[in-house]
Amino acid sequence: MNAHILHTLRYLPLAALVLILGACSSQELGSDADAAQQVYVAPGEYDEFYGFMSGGYSGQLSVYGIPSGRHIYTVPVFSQLATNGYGYNEETKAMLETSYGFVPWGDAHHPELSQTDGVPDGRYIFINENNTPRVAKIDLNSFQTTEIIEIPNSGGNHASPFVTQNTEYISAATRFSVPMGDDGERDVAIDSYAENFQGTLSFIKMQDDGSMRLDFQILVPGFDYDLSHAGKGPSHGWSFFTSYNSEQAHTLLEVNASRNDKDYIAAVNWAKAAEYAAQGEGEMVPADYVRNYIDSDHIAKTERYNEVRVLDPTELPGMIYYLPTPKSPHGVDVSPDGELIVAGGKLSTVIPVHSFSKMIEAIENEDYEGEEQGIPVLRYDATLAGEVQNPGLGPLHTEFDGRGNAYTTAFISSEVVKWSLETFEVLDRIDTYYSPGHLMIPGGDSRKPWGKYLVALNKITKDRYLPTGPELFHSAQLIDISGDKMRLLLDFPTEGEPHYAQAIPADLIMDDDMVRFYPLEDNQNPHAITSEDQARVERDGNEVHVYMTTIRTHFAPDNIEGIKMGDTVYFHVTNLEQDWDVPHGFTVRGANTSELLIMPGETRTLVWTPDRVGVAPFYCTDFCSALHQEMQGYIRVSPAGSDVPISFGTGE
Amino acid sequence: MKLSGWIIVTALLLGGCSGDSTESNESESSSEAAATSSGLSEFELEHGVGPVDEVITLESLDPEMVEAGAEVFRTKCSACHKMSERYVGPALGDIFETRSPTFVMNMILNPEGMVKEHPEAKKMLSQFLTPMPNQNLTREQARSIVEYLASENEQ
Ligand SMILES: [Cu+2]
């Protein structure tokens, strides 16, 4: 999407270019001291909010304190992480399994907190992966990725994952339309796009046990589907998806997909679609996809599926209506009261705002201006609540403060614009440094925003920090929105490229159920041992299993002999500590994946195939105590066919 | 020594929070304070600092509790403690010759506090160097371990 917008620059007047390329006007800080005091969180104190930023092409989710901007943690989601062995060790490798095989990287875009009654509840956060279409669920009791479901019949999972008011469904729309069906139907000429390419809107259903299943997909015309948000309150039961490329171009989209005066927001009655699905309507079509999950034994498993229910709106009426929306809309955001549907017309000079109640009326009156591939198109004027004039150039995304105001990012003019949901008048504007994509207000897409701070997620970082060569992290900016005038408080760098973000008050997550360590007695890993006297080494053909324990500051066993060339060695390491923040690490010379980082009470497995005869040291990689440097051991590797017996011990 | 000096020293030891620096210098200058600076009560000196503030006595052993204690000891303690030899931590086969059962329970339940505050625990840390980890046992589990250790001490 950035490329798309950047490429539009050539059509803009020179003045806009100067705004972007040159430094912007003076920063609207109250005073440095005021701003510093507002973001200062004293040592030992906690931030008011947990902020979750997508890692973009890092594939991860990073956790920040707000207002301090302190980076607290990175949750590995779609990419391997050497720091803790996620995606490398035997317990988590399966999380990155897909129908395309093992995919160790992802492009993560939009975090979305689970909601109850339209308000973030602190149970889960979801995030999409665009390239290999997937949706992940992170459990906020443990900040661990516990489930990843693949989306079939999708060319790129961008408009995702957006939750319905009570997290009944998590939606996912394809960014790129693609030919679907069997091999013959998929092997088509690219220039047959208009005829053969199709899009899908997917609905993942949250099960009673908190796991996810793909319930149904809705077939839609071959446009590009960009972003989404679910309705709430009066509009609960509906979801809204922006689409562009209604021109159905398949090449040079920057020109060819910008021809139409209007594209569409698809208003989807998902409650109706769910009814159809429950009645067995639609068609089960072949589709390969997987679901990976981690449950009580802390070991990831992969479940494979081979079909999915597809609903065709031309056969099952009442599921979709199109709202014409000026020029390639990007974001679509629903006001806290559920009535206004705000589009980011990224090439438009206004922000169009649709009314949900007028939309329902127009549907009842069949106030259509036509039909698009069998889907009714409502009349623009019939659904329009108003247009925000002069909203800045390139309006993309909008969030709300819960006090009747909306805040929209303007990418090209590099500012955040505050406007009234009542009068649609611009009330205030503030420069950002530079070119904000998404913005985030804690709870700002929900029924109950905590409207104190706003974070602008900027796409261009130049000159904000000490330079680090040609590579820089992207920049976020914290803005105080508690008063009439917005005030810039803080710059802080973020990992990868954060697209969207979410935040929630810390006290909604820091409850008594939060995991601080894993009780040893609950460890269900089949390779766990719960005391040193169970430590052992077992040979099974060419496989050698080392059942090892760690505690400050030794391994048991720490001397191992009897390994031969050609063996594969499994180190199953259990951390016997029962206090939080005392992980131990484990690695062995020549390990060619990553180390293990083992949390207290947890078991992790590293596979090692020795490639040379000799004695290899192993050691703890995490500085765990004063005698950490003593936390080491040796494993002897003998030539194939030698008769050194298996032996092991500690302190002997 | 003045009473106020005592209070400051105690606050310093217990809280770890900084008091007024000139006052603390004043109290440090008192050599008397340094000599008896533990600031602990008679009870705490004998029985340790922690959640157990009553004297636990071991009379006739409860075999069920001994068994439960043995199991907890095996998973949470045996990686560092043996009965008859010094290992990562001290040998425990004759522990009740030098420590009271209450002291042992407080050491299990409040190891961080003990090495910060109790002169005996501090001495042990300087001797063994590896701090006793908090294994997050319940009071009942700590009590059962004491029962188990008593049964081992008898042998
Ligand atoms: Cu260690």
PDB file of N, CA and C in Angstrom, chain B residues 41 43-44 46-58 100-106 109 139-140 143 146:
ATOM      1  N   SER B  41      14.698  -9.266  65.492  1.00  0.00           N
ATOM      2  CA  SER B  41      14.278  -9.623  66.847  1.00  0.00           C
ATOM      3  C   SER B  41      14.938 -10.941  67.249  1.00  0.00           C
ATOM      4  N   PHE B  43      13.418 -13.573  68.079  1.00  0.00           N
ATOM      5  CA  PHE B  43      12.699 -14.638  67.359  1.00  0.00           C
ATOM      6  C   PHE B  43      13.249 -14.797  65.953  1.00  0.00           C
ATOM      7  N   GLU B  44      13.444 -13.653  65.264  1.00  0.00           N
ATOM      8  CA  GLU B  44      13.912 -13.719  63.880  1.00  0.00           C
ATOM      9  C   GLU B  44      15.333 -14.265  63.798  1.00  0.00           C
ATOM     10  N   GLU B  46      16.621 -16.447  65.672  1.00  0.00           N
ATOM     11  CA  GLU B  46      16.591 -17.900  65.838  1.00  0.00           C
ATOM     12  C   GLU B  46      15.804 -18.606  64.734  1.00  0.00           C
ATOM     13  N   HIS B  47      14.701 -17.993  64.311  1.00  0.00           N
ATOM     14  CA  HIS B  47      13.767 -18.714  63.425  1.00  0.00           C
ATOM     15  C   HIS B  47      13.686 -18.160  62.005  1.00  0.00           C
ATOM     16  N   GLY B  48      14.453 -17.120  61.738  1.00  0.00           N
ATOM     17  CA  GLY B  48      14.466 -16.592  60.370  1.00  0.00           C
ATOM     18  C   GLY B  48      13.384 -15.557  60.123  1.00  0.00           C
ATOM     19  N   VAL B  49      13.519 -14.913  58.970  1.00  0.00           N
ATOM     20  CA  VAL B  49      12.601 -13.846  58.576  1.00  0.00           C
ATOM     21  C   VAL B  49      11.721 -14.384  57.452  1.00  0.00           C
ATOM     22  N   GLY B  50      10.427 -14.228  57.591  1.00  0.00           N
ATOM     23  CA  GLY B  50       9.547 -14.731  56.537  1.00  0.00           C
ATOM     24  C   GLY B  50       8.144 -14.910  57.037  1.00  0.00           C
ATOM     25  N   PRO B  51       7.338 -15.634  56.289  1.00  0.00           N
ATOM     26  CA  PRO B  51       5.913 -15.727  56.631  1.00  0.00           C
ATOM     27  C   PRO B  51       5.626 -16.583  57.872  1.00  0.00           C
ATOM     28  N   VAL B  52       6.602 -17.414  58.284  1.00  0.00           N
ATOM     29  CA  VAL B  52       6.316 -18.285  59.437  1.00  0.00           C
ATOM     30  C   VAL B  52       6.775 -17.582  60.707  1.00  0.00           C
ATOM     31  N   ASP B  53       5.809 -17.140  61.527  1.00  0.00           N
ATOM     32  CA  ASP B  53       6.171 -16.379  62.723  1.00  0.00           C
ATOM     33  C   ASP B  53       5.792 -17.111  64.007  1.00  0.00           C
ATOM     34  N   GLU B  54       5.628 -18.420  63.896  1.00  0.00           N
ATOM     35  CA  GLU B  54       5.379 -19.204  65.108  1.00  0.00           C
ATOM     36  C   GLU B  54       6.416 -20.328  65.159  1.00  0.00           C
ATOM     37  N   VAL B  55       6.631 -20.843  66.346  1.00  0.00           N
ATOM     38  CA  VAL B  55       7.626 -21.904  66.495  1.00  0.00           C
ATOM     39  C   VAL B  55       7.003 -23.229  66.072  1.00  0.00           C
ATOM     40  N   ILE B  56       7.621 -23.843  65.077  1.00  0.00           N
ATOM     41  CA  ILE B  56       7.144 -25.158  64.623  1.00  0.00           C
ATOM     42  C   ILE B  56       7.931 -26.229  65.382  1.00  0.00           C
ATOM     43  N   THR B  57       7.234 -27.105  66.047  1.00  0.00           N
ATOM     44  CA  THR B  57       7.942 -28.173  66.767  1.00  0.00           C
ATOM     45  C   THR B  57       7.674 -29.503  66.093  1.00  0.00           C
ATOM     46  N   LEU B  58       8.664 -30.357  66.104  1.00  0.00           N
ATOM     47  CA  LEU B  58       8.552 -31.671  65.463  1.00  0.00           C
ATOM     48  C   LEU B  58       8.515 -32.719  66.560  1.00  0.00           C
ATOM     49  N   SER B 100      16.396 -24.242  63.373  1.00  0.00           N
ATOM     50  CA  SER B 100      15.074 -24.647  63.851  1.00  0.00           C
ATOM     51  C   SER B 100      14.190 -24.956  62.640  1.00  0.00           C
ATOM     52  N   PRO B 101      13.166 -25.779  62.814  1.00  0.00           N
ATOM     53  CA  PRO B 101      12.235 -26.054  61.706  1.00  0.00           C
ATOM     54  C   PRO B 101      11.641 -24.769  61.126  1.00  0.00           C
ATOM     55  N   THR B 102      11.322 -23.817  61.981  1.00  0.00           N
ATOM     56  CA  THR B 102      10.773 -22.545  61.494  1.00  0.00           C
ATOM     57  C   THR B 102      11.780 -21.833  60.597  1.00  0.00           C
ATOM     58  N   PHE B 103      13.054 -21.849  61.019  1.00  0.00           N
ATOM     59  CA  PHE B 103      14.112 -21.223  60.219  1.00  0.00           C
ATOM     60  C   PHE B 103      14.151 -21.850  58.821  1.00  0.00           C
ATOM     61  N   VAL B 104      14.070 -23.177  58.765  1.00  0.00           N
ATOM     62  CA  VAL B 104      14.135 -23.879  57.474  1.00  0.00           C
ATOM     63  C   VAL B 104      12.942 -23.484  56.606  1.00  0.00           C
ATOM     64  N   MET B 105      11.772 -23.417  57.209  1.00  0.00           N
ATOM     65  CA  MET B 105      10.586 -23.033  56.430  1.00  0.00           C
ATOM     66  C   MET B 105      10.705 -21.612  55.898  1.00  0.00           C
ATOM     67  N   ASN B 106      11.203 -20.692  56.714  1.00  0.00           N
ATOM     68  CA  ASN B 106      11.367 -19.315  56.238  1.00  0.00           C
ATOM     69  C   ASN B 106      12.419 -19.227  55.134  1.00  0.00           C
ATOM     70  N   LEU B 109      10.600 -20.385  52.061  1.00  0.00           N
ATOM     71  CA  LEU B 109       9.504 -19.527  51.572  1.00  0.00           C
ATOM     72  C   LEU B 109       9.942 -18.094  51.276  1.00  0.00           C
ATOM     73  N   ARG B 139       3.007 -22.836  51.968  1.00  0.00           N
ATOM     74  CA  ARG B 139       3.407 -23.034  53.363  1.00  0.00           C
ATOM     75  C   ARG B 139       3.262 -24.514  53.745  1.00  0.00           C
ATOM     76  N   GLU B 140       2.175 -25.144  53.259  1.00  0.00           N
ATOM     77  CA  GLU B 140       1.962 -26.565  53.560  1.00  0.00           C
ATOM     78  C   GLU B 140       3.086 -27.426  52.989  1.00  0.00           C
ATOM     79  N   ARG B 143       6.117 -26.994  55.062  1.00  0.00           N
ATOM     80  CA  ARG B 143       5.934 -27.735  56.325  1.00  0.00           C
ATOM     81  C   ARG B 143       6.198 -29.225  56.111  1.00  0.00           C
ATOM     82  N   VAL B 146       9.883 -29.999  55.928  1.00  0.00           N
ATOM     83  CA  VAL B 146      10.475 -30.044  57.258  1.00  0.00           C
ATOM     84  C   VAL B 146      10.224 -31.417  57.898  1.00  0.00           C
TER      85      VAL B 146
END
